[in-house]
Each structure stands twice: as structure tokens, then as C-alpha cells.
PDB file of C-alpha atoms and ligand atoms in Angstrom:
ATOM      1  CA  MET A  11      26.945   0.208  -9.826  1.00 87.00           C
ATOM      2  CA  TYR A  12      24.741  -2.866 -10.352  1.00 98.00           C
ATOM      3  CA  GLU A  13      25.537  -5.987 -12.390  1.00 98.00           C
ATOM      4  CA  SER A  14      22.145  -7.444 -13.232  1.00 98.00           C
ATOM      5  CA  ILE A  15      19.913  -4.374 -13.277  1.00 98.00           C
ATOM      6  CA  LEU A  16      20.209  -0.748 -14.376  1.00 98.00           C
ATOM      7  CA  LEU A  17      18.887   2.190 -12.371  1.00 98.00           C
ATOM      8  CA  GLU A  18      18.579   5.620 -13.977  1.00 98.00           C
ATOM      9  CA  ARG A  19      17.043   8.676 -12.334  1.00 98.00           C
ATOM     10  CA  ALA A  20      16.351  12.032 -13.976  1.00 98.00           C
ATOM     11  CA  ASP A  21      13.611  14.672 -14.031  1.00 97.00           C
ATOM     12  CA  GLY A  22      11.389  12.922 -11.486  1.00 98.00           C
ATOM     13  CA  ILE A  23      11.507   9.600 -13.379  1.00 98.00           C
ATOM     14  CA  ALA A  24      13.275   6.461 -12.136  1.00 98.00           C
ATOM     15  CA  ARG A  25      13.862   3.657 -14.611  1.00 98.00           C
ATOM     16  CA  ILE A  26      14.824   0.145 -13.513  1.00 99.00           C
ATOM     17  CA  THR A  27      15.824  -2.285 -16.272  1.00 98.00           C
ATOM     18  CA  LEU A  28      16.256  -5.984 -15.519  1.00 98.00           C
ATOM     19  CA  ASN A  29      19.513  -6.632 -17.298  1.00 98.00           C
ATOM     20  CA  ARG A  30      20.397 -10.284 -17.833  1.00 98.00           C
ATOM     21  CA  PRO A  31      19.178 -10.514 -21.434  1.00 98.00           C
ATOM     22  CA  GLU A  32      21.093 -13.735 -22.193  1.00 98.00           C
ATOM     23  CA  ARG A  33      18.874 -15.466 -19.575  1.00 98.00           C
ATOM     24  CA  LEU A  34      15.740 -13.489 -20.454  1.00 98.00           C
ATOM     25  CA  ASN A  35      16.302 -11.399 -17.301  1.00 98.00           C
ATOM     26  CA  SER A  36      15.443 -14.319 -15.014  1.00 98.00           C
ATOM     27  CA  PHE A  37      15.969 -13.737 -11.305  1.00 98.00           C
ATOM     28  CA  THR A  38      19.038 -14.792  -9.351  1.00 97.00           C
ATOM     29  CA  THR A  39      19.517 -14.081  -5.651  1.00 96.00           C
ATOM     30  CA  ALA A  40      22.002 -11.360  -6.617  1.00 97.00           C
ATOM     31  CA  MET A  41      19.491  -9.711  -8.948  1.00 98.00           C
ATOM     32  CA  HIS A  42      16.875  -9.727  -6.172  1.00 98.00           C
ATOM     33  CA  ALA A  43      19.362  -8.045  -3.821  1.00 98.00           C
ATOM     34  CA  GLU A  44      20.171  -5.371  -6.389  1.00 98.00           C
ATOM     35  CA  LEU A  45      16.512  -4.748  -7.127  1.00 98.00           C
ATOM     36  CA  ARG A  46      15.770  -4.419  -3.407  1.00 98.00           C
ATOM     37  CA  ASP A  47      18.533  -1.862  -3.091  1.00 98.00           C
ATOM     38  CA  ALA A  48      17.365   0.071  -6.164  1.00 98.00           C
ATOM     39  CA  LEU A  49      13.760   0.176  -4.923  1.00 98.00           C
ATOM     40  CA  ALA A  50      14.930   1.436  -1.528  1.00 98.00           C
ATOM     41  CA  THR A  51      16.879   4.194  -3.318  1.00 98.00           C
ATOM     42  CA  VAL A  52      13.807   5.156  -5.360  1.00 98.00           C
ATOM     43  CA  LYS A  53      11.599   5.167  -2.263  1.00 97.00           C
ATOM     44  CA  ALA A  54      14.027   7.380  -0.337  1.00 97.00           C
ATOM     45  CA  ASP A  55      14.356   9.910  -3.191  1.00 96.00           C
ATOM     46  CA  GLU A  56      11.563  12.441  -2.733  1.00 94.00           C
ATOM     47  CA  SER A  57      12.217  13.948  -6.165  1.00 96.00           C
ATOM     48  CA  THR A  58      11.158  10.712  -7.902  1.00 98.00           C
ATOM     49  CA  ARG A  59       7.505  10.937  -8.982  1.00 98.00           C
ATOM     50  CA  VAL A  60       7.160   7.789 -11.135  1.00 98.00           C
ATOM     51  CA  LEU A  61       8.971   4.456 -11.530  1.00 98.00           C
ATOM     52  CA  LEU A  62       9.375   2.389 -14.695  1.00 99.00           C
ATOM     53  CA  LEU A  63      10.202  -1.324 -14.596  1.00 99.00           C
ATOM     54  CA  THR A  64      11.252  -2.969 -17.866  1.00 99.00           C
ATOM     55  CA  GLY A  65      13.600  -5.579 -19.279  1.00 98.00           C
ATOM     56  CA  ALA A  66      16.677  -5.475 -21.514  1.00 98.00           C
ATOM     57  CA  GLY A  67      16.798  -7.409 -24.778  1.00 98.00           C
ATOM     58  CA  ARG A  68      14.016  -9.528 -26.231  1.00 98.00           C
ATOM     59  CA  GLY A  69      12.361 -10.578 -22.961  1.00 98.00           C
ATOM     60  CA  PHE A  70      10.885  -8.851 -19.926  1.00 98.00           C
ATOM     61  CA  CYS A  71      11.620 -11.565 -17.342  1.00 99.00           C
ATOM     62  CA  ALA A  72      11.479 -15.381 -17.347  1.00 98.00           C
ATOM     63  CA  GLY A  73      10.909 -15.674 -13.579  1.00 98.00           C
ATOM     64  CA  GLN A  74      13.310 -17.556 -11.353  1.00 98.00           C
ATOM     65  CA  ASP A  75      16.635 -18.558 -12.931  1.00 97.00           C
ATOM     66  CA  LEU A  76      16.187 -22.310 -12.912  1.00 97.00           C
ATOM     67  CA  SER A  77      19.900 -22.999 -13.294  1.00 94.00           C
ATOM     68  CA  ASP A  78      20.136 -21.692  -9.723  1.00 83.00           C
ATOM     69  CA  ARG A  79      18.108 -24.673  -8.488  1.00 89.00           C
ATOM     70  CA  ALA A  80      19.642 -27.974  -7.315  1.00 79.00           C
ATOM     71  CA  VAL A  81      17.534 -30.705  -8.907  1.00 85.00           C
ATOM     72  CA  ALA A  82      20.129 -33.404  -9.663  1.00 87.00           C
ATOM     73  CA  PRO A  83      19.455 -36.778  -7.996  1.00 88.00           C
ATOM     74  CA  GLY A  84      20.722 -36.690  -4.413  1.00 89.00           C
ATOM     75  CA  ALA A  85      21.099 -32.895  -4.291  1.00 89.00           C
ATOM     76  CA  THR A  86      19.505 -31.096  -1.353  1.00 89.00           C
ATOM     77  CA  PRO A  87      16.558 -29.140  -2.783  1.00 88.00           C
ATOM     78  CA  VAL A  88      16.501 -25.373  -2.396  1.00 92.00           C
ATOM     79  CA  ASP A  89      13.894 -24.190   0.127  1.00 95.00           C
ATOM     80  CA  LEU A  90      11.523 -22.418  -2.260  1.00 97.00           C
ATOM     81  CA  GLY A  91       9.506 -21.070   0.682  1.00 97.00           C
ATOM     82  CA  GLU A  92      12.600 -19.276   1.889  1.00 97.00           C
ATOM     83  CA  SER A  93      13.262 -17.921  -1.613  1.00 97.00           C
ATOM     84  CA  ILE A  94       9.736 -16.538  -1.784  1.00 98.00           C
ATOM     85  CA  GLU A  95       9.811 -15.165   1.744  1.00 98.00           C
ATOM     86  CA  ASN A  96      13.136 -13.384   1.233  1.00 98.00           C
ATOM     87  CA  ASN A  97      12.784 -12.295  -2.384  1.00 98.00           C
ATOM     88  CA  TYR A  98       9.503 -12.478  -4.306  1.00 98.00           C
ATOM     89  CA  ARG A  99       7.103 -11.635  -1.455  1.00 98.00           C
ATOM     90  CA  PRO A 100       8.910  -8.441  -0.396  1.00 98.00           C
ATOM     91  CA  LEU A 101       9.365  -7.420  -4.031  1.00 98.00           C
ATOM     92  CA  VAL A 102       5.639  -7.566  -4.791  1.00 98.00           C
ATOM     93  CA  LEU A 103       4.724  -5.836  -1.525  1.00 98.00           C
ATOM     94  CA  THR A 104       7.290  -3.091  -2.127  1.00 98.00           C
ATOM     95  CA  LEU A 105       5.996  -2.368  -5.647  1.00 98.00           C
ATOM     96  CA  ARG A 106       2.456  -2.190  -4.331  1.00 98.00           C
ATOM     97  CA  ALA A 107       3.352   0.067  -1.396  1.00 97.00           C
ATOM     98  CA  LEU A 108       5.589   2.580  -3.220  1.00 98.00           C
ATOM     99  CA  PRO A 109       3.873   5.962  -2.835  1.00 98.00           C
ATOM    100  CA  LEU A 110       4.117   6.758  -6.545  1.00 98.00           C
ATOM    101  CA  PRO A 111       2.847   5.184  -9.767  1.00 98.00           C
ATOM    102  CA  VAL A 112       4.798   2.163 -11.007  1.00 98.00           C
ATOM    103  CA  VAL A 113       4.659   1.600 -14.768  1.00 99.00           C
ATOM    104  CA  CYS A 114       5.723  -1.736 -16.240  1.00 99.00           C
ATOM    105  CA  ALA A 115       6.779  -1.793 -19.897  1.00 99.00           C
ATOM    106  CA  VAL A 116       6.595  -5.435 -20.920  1.00 99.00           C
ATOM    107  CA  ASN A 117       9.012  -5.502 -23.835  1.00 98.00           C
ATOM    108  CA  GLY A 118       8.907  -9.266 -24.472  1.00 98.00           C
ATOM    109  CA  VAL A 119       8.023 -12.557 -22.845  1.00 98.00           C
ATOM    110  CA  ALA A 120       7.016 -12.393 -19.160  1.00 99.00           C
ATOM    111  CA  ALA A 121       6.996 -15.888 -17.666  1.00 98.00           C
ATOM    112  CA  GLY A 122       6.537 -17.368 -14.183  1.00 98.00           C
ATOM    113  CA  ALA A 123       7.257 -14.835 -11.465  1.00 98.00           C
ATOM    114  CA  GLY A 124       8.249 -12.433 -14.261  1.00 98.00           C
ATOM    115  CA  ALA A 125       4.622 -12.322 -15.440  1.00 98.00           C
ATOM    116  CA  ASN A 126       3.197 -11.763 -11.981  1.00 98.00           C
ATOM    117  CA  ILE A 127       5.727  -9.100 -11.009  1.00 98.00           C
ATOM    118  CA  ALA A 128       4.663  -7.213 -14.147  1.00 99.00           C
ATOM    119  CA  LEU A 129       1.007  -7.607 -13.138  1.00 98.00           C
ATOM    120  CA  ALA A 130       1.772  -6.296  -9.638  1.00 98.00           C
ATOM    121  CA  CYS A 131       2.730  -2.924 -11.163  1.00 98.00           C
ATOM    122  CA  ASP A 132       0.126  -0.164 -11.360  1.00 98.00           C
ATOM    123  CA  LEU A 133       0.035   0.439 -15.119  1.00 98.00           C
ATOM    124  CA  VAL A 134       1.131  -2.348 -17.432  1.00 98.00           C
ATOM    125  CA  ILE A 135       1.838  -1.572 -21.102  1.00 98.00           C
ATOM    126  CA  ALA A 136       3.061  -4.354 -23.359  1.00 98.00           C
ATOM    127  CA  ALA A 137       4.531  -4.486 -26.833  1.00 98.00           C
ATOM    128  CA  LYS A 138       2.433  -6.465 -29.341  1.00 98.00           C
ATOM    129  CA  SER A 139       5.135  -9.142 -29.544  1.00 98.00           C
ATOM    130  CA  ALA A 140       5.195  -9.624 -25.746  1.00 98.00           C
ATOM    131  CA  SER A 141       3.416 -12.472 -23.992  1.00 98.00           C
ATOM    132  CA  PHE A 142       2.466 -13.683 -20.542  1.00 98.00           C
ATOM    133  CA  ILE A 143       3.045 -17.284 -19.435  1.00 98.00           C
ATOM    134  CA  GLN A 144       2.076 -18.788 -16.085  1.00 98.00           C
ATOM    135  CA  ALA A 145       4.920 -21.267 -16.559  1.00 98.00           C
ATOM    136  CA  PHE A 146       4.761 -22.651 -13.015  1.00 98.00           C
ATOM    137  CA  CYS A 147       2.499 -25.615 -13.859  1.00 98.00           C
ATOM    138  CA  LYS A 148       5.162 -26.895 -16.261  1.00 98.00           C
ATOM    139  CA  ILE A 149       7.565 -27.430 -13.362  1.00 97.00           C
ATOM    140  CA  GLY A 150       5.051 -28.619 -10.767  1.00 97.00           C
ATOM    141  CA  LEU A 151       4.629 -25.291  -8.937  1.00 98.00           C
ATOM    142  CA  ILE A 152       1.763 -22.869  -8.348  1.00 98.00           C
ATOM    143  CA  PRO A 153       1.600 -19.274  -9.619  1.00 98.00           C
ATOM    144  CA  ASP A 154       3.534 -17.236  -7.054  1.00 98.00           C
ATOM    145  CA  SER A 155       4.507 -13.583  -6.691  1.00 98.00           C
ATOM    146  CA  GLY A 156       0.823 -12.820  -6.188  1.00 98.00           C
ATOM    147  CA  GLY A 157      -0.403 -14.828  -9.206  1.00 98.00           C
ATOM    148  CA  THR A 158      -3.182 -16.640  -7.347  1.00 98.00           C
ATOM    149  CA  PHE A 159      -4.371 -13.275  -5.982  1.00 98.00           C
ATOM    150  CA  LEU A 160      -3.928 -11.055  -9.015  1.00 98.00           C
ATOM    151  CA  LEU A 161      -5.117 -13.327 -11.842  1.00 98.00           C
ATOM    152  CA  PRO A 162      -8.660 -14.077 -10.602  1.00 98.00           C
ATOM    153  CA  ARG A 163      -9.155 -10.437  -9.600  1.00 97.00           C
ATOM    154  CA  LEU A 164      -8.004  -9.121 -12.967  1.00 98.00           C
ATOM    155  CA  ILE A 165      -9.579 -11.640 -15.352  1.00 98.00           C
ATOM    156  CA  GLY A 166     -11.930 -13.856 -13.297  1.00 98.00           C
ATOM    157  CA  THR A 167     -11.567 -17.386 -11.972  1.00 98.00           C
ATOM    158  CA  ALA A 168     -12.223 -19.253 -15.243  1.00 98.00           C
ATOM    159  CA  ARG A 169      -9.479 -17.505 -17.185  1.00 98.00           C
ATOM    160  CA  ALA A 170      -7.121 -17.484 -14.191  1.00 98.00           C
ATOM    161  CA  MET A 171      -7.543 -21.227 -13.789  1.00 98.00           C
ATOM    162  CA  GLY A 172      -6.981 -21.866 -17.508  1.00 98.00           C
ATOM    163  CA  LEU A 173      -3.763 -19.852 -17.589  1.00 98.00           C
ATOM    164  CA  ALA A 174      -2.497 -21.331 -14.318  1.00 98.00           C
ATOM    165  CA  MET A 175      -3.283 -24.975 -15.118  1.00 98.00           C
ATOM    166  CA  LEU A 176      -2.229 -25.007 -18.774  1.00 98.00           C
ATOM    167  CA  GLY A 177       0.658 -22.532 -18.811  1.00 98.00           C
ATOM    168  CA  ASP A 178      -0.294 -21.425 -22.330  1.00 98.00           C
ATOM    169  CA  LYS A 179       1.263 -18.333 -23.821  1.00 98.00           C
ATOM    170  CA  LEU A 180      -1.179 -15.396 -23.721  1.00 98.00           C
ATOM    171  CA  ASP A 181      -0.213 -12.782 -26.264  1.00 98.00           C
ATOM    172  CA  ALA A 182      -0.229  -9.121 -25.292  1.00 98.00           C
ATOM    173  CA  GLU A 183      -3.194  -8.145 -27.460  1.00 98.00           C
ATOM    174  CA  GLU A 184      -5.353 -10.853 -25.878  1.00 98.00           C
ATOM    175  CA  ALA A 185      -4.055  -9.862 -22.426  1.00 98.00           C
ATOM    176  CA  ALA A 186      -5.255  -6.294 -23.060  1.00 98.00           C
ATOM    177  CA  ARG A 187      -8.627  -7.539 -24.397  1.00 98.00           C
ATOM    178  CA  TRP A 188      -9.058  -9.658 -21.246  1.00 98.00           C
ATOM    179  CA  GLY A 189      -8.230  -6.716 -18.966  1.00 98.00           C
ATOM    180  CA  LEU A 190      -5.100  -8.402 -17.616  1.00 98.00           C
ATOM    181  CA  ILE A 191      -3.060  -5.335 -18.596  1.00 98.00           C
ATOM    182  CA  TRP A 192      -3.864  -1.718 -19.336  1.00 98.00           C
ATOM    183  CA  LYS A 193      -2.639  -1.425 -22.910  1.00 98.00           C
ATOM    184  CA  CYS A 194      -0.901  -3.169 -25.784  1.00 98.00           C
ATOM    185  CA  VAL A 195       0.908  -1.117 -28.428  1.00 98.00           C
ATOM    186  CA  ASP A 196       2.908  -1.837 -31.590  1.00 98.00           C
ATOM    187  CA  ASP A 197       6.501  -2.764 -30.769  1.00 98.00           C
ATOM    188  CA  ALA A 198       7.844   0.461 -32.308  1.00 98.00           C
ATOM    189  CA  GLU A 199       5.364   2.471 -30.199  1.00 98.00           C
ATOM    190  CA  LEU A 200       6.316   0.982 -26.823  1.00 98.00           C
ATOM    191  CA  LYS A 201       9.171   3.361 -26.021  1.00 98.00           C
ATOM    192  CA  PRO A 202       7.495   6.617 -27.194  1.00 98.00           C
ATOM    193  CA  THR A 203       4.206   5.656 -25.506  1.00 98.00           C
ATOM    194  CA  VAL A 204       5.925   4.801 -22.232  1.00 98.00           C
ATOM    195  CA  ASP A 205       8.148   7.917 -22.362  1.00 98.00           C
ATOM    196  CA  ALA A 206       5.091  10.145 -22.847  1.00 98.00           C
ATOM    197  CA  LEU A 207       3.296   8.406 -19.979  1.00 98.00           C
ATOM    198  CA  LEU A 208       6.313   8.807 -17.687  1.00 98.00           C
ATOM    199  CA  GLN A 209       6.583  12.516 -18.546  1.00 98.00           C
ATOM    200  CA  HIS A 210       2.898  12.938 -17.778  1.00 98.00           C
ATOM    201  CA  LEU A 211       3.064  11.059 -14.462  1.00 98.00           C
ATOM    202  CA  ALA A 212       6.235  12.881 -13.372  1.00 98.00           C
ATOM    203  CA  GLN A 213       4.198  16.107 -13.422  1.00 98.00           C
ATOM    204  CA  ALA A 214       1.019  14.687 -11.930  1.00 98.00           C
ATOM    205  CA  PRO A 215      -0.215  15.183  -8.334  1.00 98.00           C
ATOM    206  CA  THR A 216       1.869  12.306  -6.919  1.00 98.00           C
ATOM    207  CA  ARG A 217       0.323  12.258  -3.448  1.00 97.00           C
ATOM    208  CA  GLY A 218      -3.126  11.934  -4.984  1.00 98.00           C
ATOM    209  CA  LEU A 219      -1.979   9.099  -7.241  1.00 98.00           C
ATOM    210  CA  ALA A 220      -0.354   7.316  -4.281  1.00 98.00           C
ATOM    211  CA  ALA A 221      -3.622   7.596  -2.352  1.00 98.00           C
ATOM    212  CA  THR A 222      -5.591   6.368  -5.396  1.00 98.00           C
ATOM    213  CA  LYS A 223      -3.344   3.318  -5.620  1.00 98.00           C
ATOM    214  CA  ARG A 224      -3.723   2.636  -1.885  1.00 97.00           C
ATOM    215  CA  ALA A 225      -7.520   2.911  -2.010  1.00 98.00           C
ATOM    216  CA  ILE A 226      -7.923   0.743  -5.105  1.00 98.00           C
ATOM    217  CA  TYR A 227      -5.620  -2.002  -3.819  1.00 97.00           C
ATOM    218  CA  GLN A 228      -7.246  -2.133  -0.401  1.00 95.00           C
ATOM    219  CA  SER A 229     -10.747  -2.333  -1.929  1.00 96.00           C
ATOM    220  CA  GLY A 230     -10.348  -6.041  -2.764  1.00 90.00           C
ATOM    221  CA  GLY A 231     -10.821  -7.107   0.848  1.00 90.00           C
ATOM    222  CA  ALA A 232     -13.044  -4.233   1.998  1.00 96.00           C
ATOM    223  CA  THR A 233     -16.793  -3.731   2.485  1.00 97.00           C
ATOM    224  CA  LEU A 234     -18.476  -0.766   0.768  1.00 98.00           C
ATOM    225  CA  GLU A 235     -18.726   0.972   4.162  1.00 98.00           C
ATOM    226  CA  ALA A 236     -15.022   0.484   4.857  1.00 97.00           C
ATOM    227  CA  GLN A 237     -14.131   1.695   1.381  1.00 98.00           C
ATOM    228  CA  LEU A 238     -16.277   4.811   1.734  1.00 98.00           C
ATOM    229  CA  ASP A 239     -14.512   5.475   5.049  1.00 98.00           C
ATOM    230  CA  CYS A 240     -11.152   5.040   3.371  1.00 98.00           C
ATOM    231  CA  GLU A 241     -12.113   7.460   0.569  1.00 98.00           C
ATOM    232  CA  ARG A 242     -13.334  10.038   3.103  1.00 98.00           C
ATOM    233  CA  ASP A 243     -10.110   9.859   5.099  1.00 98.00           C
ATOM    234  CA  LEU A 244      -7.826  10.051   2.075  1.00 98.00           C
ATOM    235  CA  GLN A 245      -9.842  12.899   0.549  1.00 98.00           C
ATOM    236  CA  ARG A 246      -9.648  14.797   3.851  1.00 98.00           C
ATOM    237  CA  GLU A 247      -5.872  14.404   3.817  1.00 98.00           C
ATOM    238  CA  LEU A 248      -5.488  15.372   0.145  1.00 98.00           C
ATOM    239  CA  GLY A 249      -7.768  18.376   0.582  1.00 98.00           C
ATOM    240  CA  GLN A 250      -5.104  19.878   2.873  1.00 97.00           C
ATOM    241  CA  GLY A 251      -2.395  19.450   0.249  1.00 96.00           C
ATOM    242  CA  ALA A 252      -0.678  21.933  -2.051  1.00 97.00           C
ATOM    243  CA  ASP A 253      -1.525  19.974  -5.212  1.00 98.00           C
ATOM    244  CA  TYR A 254      -5.260  20.146  -4.518  1.00 98.00           C
ATOM    245  CA  ARG A 255      -5.008  23.915  -3.981  1.00 98.00           C
ATOM    246  CA  GLU A 256      -2.996  24.253  -7.185  1.00 98.00           C
ATOM    247  CA  GLY A 257      -5.376  22.038  -9.197  1.00 98.00           C
ATOM    248  CA  VAL A 258      -8.457  24.017  -8.175  1.00 98.00           C
ATOM    249  CA  ALA A 259      -6.718  27.387  -8.597  1.00 98.00           C
ATOM    250  CA  ALA A 260      -5.490  26.388 -12.077  1.00 98.00           C
ATOM    251  CA  PHE A 261      -9.016  25.327 -13.057  1.00 98.00           C
ATOM    252  CA  LEU A 262     -10.520  28.592 -11.846  1.00 98.00           C
ATOM    253  CA  GLU A 263      -7.802  30.665 -13.506  1.00 98.00           C
ATOM    254  CA  LYS A 264      -8.130  28.638 -16.739  1.00 98.00           C
ATOM    255  CA  ARG A 265      -4.415  27.696 -16.869  1.00 98.00           C
ATOM    256  CA  MET A 266      -2.369  24.491 -16.733  1.00 97.00           C
ATOM    257  CA  PRO A 267      -1.674  23.315 -13.161  1.00 97.00           C
ATOM    258  CA  HIS A 268       1.868  23.027 -11.878  1.00 97.00           C
ATOM    259  CA  PHE A 269       1.818  20.115  -9.445  1.00 98.00           C
ATOM    260  CA  ARG A 270       4.727  19.554  -7.098  1.00 95.00           C
ATOM    261  CA  GLY A 271       3.632  16.138  -5.844  1.00 93.00           C
ATOM    262  CA  LYS A 272       2.906  17.485  -2.350  1.00 84.00           C
TER     263      LYS A 272
HETATM  264  O1  T3D B1220      12.536 -21.091  -7.247  1.00 66.53           O
HETATM  265  C1  T3D B1220      11.991 -20.286  -6.513  1.00 66.53           C
HETATM  266  O2  T3D B1220      12.623 -19.423  -5.854  1.00 66.53           O
HETATM  267  C2  T3D B1220      10.504 -20.318  -6.409  1.00 66.53           C
HETATM  268  C3  T3D B1220       9.923 -19.242  -7.239  1.00 66.53           C
HETATM  269  C4  T3D B1220       9.718 -19.463  -8.537  1.00 66.53           C
HETATM  270  C5  T3D B1220       9.229 -18.399  -9.419  1.00 66.53           C
HETATM  271  C6  T3D B1220       9.255 -18.792 -10.858  1.00 66.53           C
HETATM  272  O3  T3D B1220       9.364 -17.902 -11.645  1.00 66.53           O
HETATM  273  S1  T3D B1220       9.102 -20.429 -11.311  1.00 66.53           S
HETATM  274  C7  T3D B1220       9.054 -20.336 -13.082  1.00 66.53           C
HETATM  275  C8  T3D B1220      10.431 -20.208 -13.684  1.00 66.53           C
HETATM  276  N1  T3D B1220      10.387 -19.845 -15.071  1.00 66.53           N
HETATM  277  C9  T3D B1220      10.074 -20.717 -16.052  1.00 66.53           C
HETATM  278  O4  T3D B1220       9.731 -21.850 -15.829  1.00 66.53           O
HETATM  279  C10 T3D B1220      10.219 -20.214 -17.472  1.00 66.53           C
HETATM  280  C11 T3D B1220      11.369 -20.926 -18.167  1.00 66.53           C
HETATM  281  N2  T3D B1220      11.579 -20.374 -19.487  1.00 66.53           N
HETATM  282  C12 T3D B1220      10.819 -20.702 -20.527  1.00 66.53           C
HETATM  283  O5  T3D B1220       9.863 -21.444 -20.445  1.00 66.53           O
HETATM  284  C13 T3D B1220      11.208 -20.107 -21.854  1.00 66.53           C
HETATM  285  O6  T3D B1220      12.545 -19.665 -21.787  1.00 66.53           O
HETATM  286  C14 T3D B1220      10.312 -18.906 -22.261  1.00 66.53           C
HETATM  287  C15 T3D B1220       8.921 -19.426 -22.650  1.00 66.53           C
HETATM  288  C16 T3D B1220      10.211 -17.868 -21.165  1.00 66.53           C
HETATM  289  C17 T3D B1220      10.923 -18.218 -23.519  1.00 66.53           C
HETATM  290  O7  T3D B1220      11.158 -19.190 -24.511  1.00 66.53           O
HETATM  291  P1  T3D B1220      12.075 -18.838 -25.756  1.00 66.53           P
HETATM  292  O8  T3D B1220      12.018 -20.009 -26.692  1.00 66.53           O
HETATM  293  O9  T3D B1220      11.680 -17.511 -26.294  1.00 66.53           O
HETATM  294  O10 T3D B1220      13.547 -18.647 -25.175  1.00 66.53           O
HETATM  295  P2  T3D B1220      14.556 -19.787 -24.659  1.00 66.53           P
HETATM  296  O11 T3D B1220      15.395 -20.240 -25.795  1.00 66.53           O
HETATM  297  O12 T3D B1220      13.822 -20.810 -23.901  1.00 66.53           O
HETATM  298  O13 T3D B1220      15.440 -18.931 -23.608  1.00 66.53           O
HETATM  299  C18 T3D B1220      16.547 -18.154 -24.026  1.00 66.53           C
HETATM  300  C19 T3D B1220      17.705 -18.439 -23.100  1.00 66.53           C
HETATM  301  O14 T3D B1220      17.286 -18.044 -21.771  1.00 66.53           O
HETATM  302  C20 T3D B1220      18.000 -19.921 -23.015  1.00 66.53           C
HETATM  303  O15 T3D B1220      19.378 -20.064 -22.794  1.00 66.53           O
HETATM  304  P3  T3D B1220      20.345 -20.684 -23.962  1.00 66.53           P
HETATM  305  O16 T3D B1220      19.776 -22.007 -24.363  1.00 66.53           O
HETATM  306  O17 T3D B1220      20.282 -19.661 -25.064  1.00 66.53           O
HETATM  307  O18 T3D B1220      21.685 -20.745 -23.310  1.00 66.53           O
HETATM  308  C21 T3D B1220      17.238 -20.369 -21.798  1.00 66.53           C
HETATM  309  O19 T3D B1220      17.774 -21.517 -21.176  1.00 66.53           O
HETATM  310  C22 T3D B1220      17.397 -19.151 -20.895  1.00 66.53           C
HETATM  311  N3  T3D B1220      16.294 -19.073 -19.916  1.00 66.53           N
HETATM  312  C23 T3D B1220      15.021 -18.754 -20.148  1.00 66.53           C
HETATM  313  N4  T3D B1220      14.333 -18.804 -19.019  1.00 66.53           N
HETATM  314  C24 T3D B1220      15.178 -19.171 -18.054  1.00 66.53           C
HETATM  315  C25 T3D B1220      16.448 -19.351 -18.627  1.00 66.53           C
HETATM  316  N5  T3D B1220      17.513 -19.745 -17.917  1.00 66.53           N
HETATM  317  C26 T3D B1220      17.328 -19.954 -16.593  1.00 66.53           C
HETATM  318  N6  T3D B1220      16.128 -19.807 -15.982  1.00 66.53           N
HETATM  319  C27 T3D B1220      15.046 -19.413 -16.671  1.00 66.53           C
HETATM  320  N7  T3D B1220      13.875 -19.229 -16.035  1.00 66.53           N
END
């Protein structure tokens, strides 16, 4: 159905694979359009309880496809603001707003917008051979796709500034040590680790996880009072839900809960 991505859905798990391996899965306008469509499909499917984003081949994503950009002398430059407004901005906001956990399996190099789109996901697991490169400074740009927001919040200003101004490759193990990502695993362990995580999340209390994600992401700009209000309101809502009833009943009856994501 799609040419530059793959979408698979089964057993509550949606998997999106960026699929232009010969160009390290870099983004074209067509790939953005397909990804938008796939994310809308995932969002509309109430049976989907977790989303995986990953890349085909040896890379995760090398950001914008630079061969798409007119830079020859005399050529009219592409309006990068328009590209961000129409493509990267909505992509990051959609990933953040999806009411289910989004796992990113970083299978190889993640550069430019590719790195920051990975970091915009809720749980980021990388293979040991993967790396993160804020490549923007090498072509005279700033970190986009949320880079200037996410990096200082995840790893502090000093490290964010170093990565953004030097564009050095940060290997996955160091990224995990810095707290940029959740976990780094041996290459051979990436698939089994991610599969187990997806199975677990597909049976988790999805509404509660969606509310957790909302509360944590909104905390960045909130006061303690506002955050306590947010927690109270979300807890009130979740306390009316079937999954809360099931979780407490299962605990009291000393059995495994069967969550339906409601
Ligand atoms: O423009 C806008 O809309 C504004 C928004 C911008 C967002 C951005 O993402 S800007 C940043 C764009 N990305 C980059 O600057 C990264 C460019 N790529 C690289 O620096 C390197 O490819 C990597 C460090 C990621 C990986 O290096 P390496 O040595 O492992 O692989 P390679 O040989 O460079 O790449 C393999 C092939 O993929 C190669 O093609 P070839 O020579 O085999 O035919 C290479 O040209 C191609 N490729 C890699 N990245 C891109 C790309 N082709 C087009 N665009 C790319 N971004």
C-alpha cells in the first residue's frame, strides 16, 4: 500500500518501518505523506494499544533527504519553514499526542531530524551499533523536529549544546548513560527485547499509559500546583475506568489482571 514505509497491525501492536534503506530512510515529501496517513490509521484503530517506529536496513533515519533540496547556484531555495510546518512539526506533535505508548527501536544511525523524531517517541531502545547525530550544524541549520526542546530537557544544556554545535556522533551506549534514551541493547537483542516490550504494552492499561504520557509531557512547562491539579484530574478520570477496577480486583484476588485498555 505504501512505497517508502511499511505498516503492519496485529494483536494490538502497530509497527511502522521507515523503508528507504538505500538512502538510510531519509525523509522525502512522499514519505512524510505516507507516514501521516499511517499514523492517522493507527490513531483511528481502537484495537491498537502500542506503536513501534523503526527503520529498515542498517540505519534508522538520516533526516531530510538532501537530494530533495535545490542548492545549485541560481536555483530557488526550498522554503524550509514550509517543510517544517507541513511535515516535521505535525509529525512530532502527532507522536506526542497519540493516546498510546510509542516505542522507537533505533536499529542504526539516527541523524538530523531522524535523531529528534526518535527522541520524540515515548520509549527509545537502541542497538549497540546505533548512533545519534545532530547533523544540522554541518549544513548550517539548527536542530529541528523538537531538538532544541528535547535535548536540553533530556541531557541538560551543556551536553545539548555540545551535540548541537559539533554534530559529533553519540553512540547508543553513551546515549543511554547520558539519559538521552531509555535503553541500549546488543544488536542481536534489539528485536527480541522490543518484541517482548510490545507484547507487554499491548496488554497494559492503555488509557492509564496515555494519561501518564500526557502528564509527564505537560510537566515541562507547568508549576508544581498545576501539575498536582493535572494528576488529580487524570486520576479522577482513570478511577472511573474498567482497567482500574480490573487492576485492583486482580490484586485482591491474587491473579494476573486482564486489561482491555479502557
Ligand atoms: O530540509 C528541510 O525540510 C528542513 C529540515 C531538515 C531536517 C534535517 O534532517 S536536516 C539534516 C539532514 N541530514 C543530514 O545532514 C545527514 C546526512 N547524512 C550523513 O551525514 C551520513 O549519511 C550519516 C552520518 C547519517 C551516515 O553515514 P554513513 O557513512 O554511514 O552512510 P553514507 O554512505 O553517508 O550514506 C549511505 C547512502 O545514503 C549514501 O548514498 P550512496 O552514496 O550510497 O548513493 C548517502 O548519500 C545516502 N544518504 C544518507 N543520508 C542522506 C542520504 N541521501 C540523502 N539525504 C540524506 N540525508
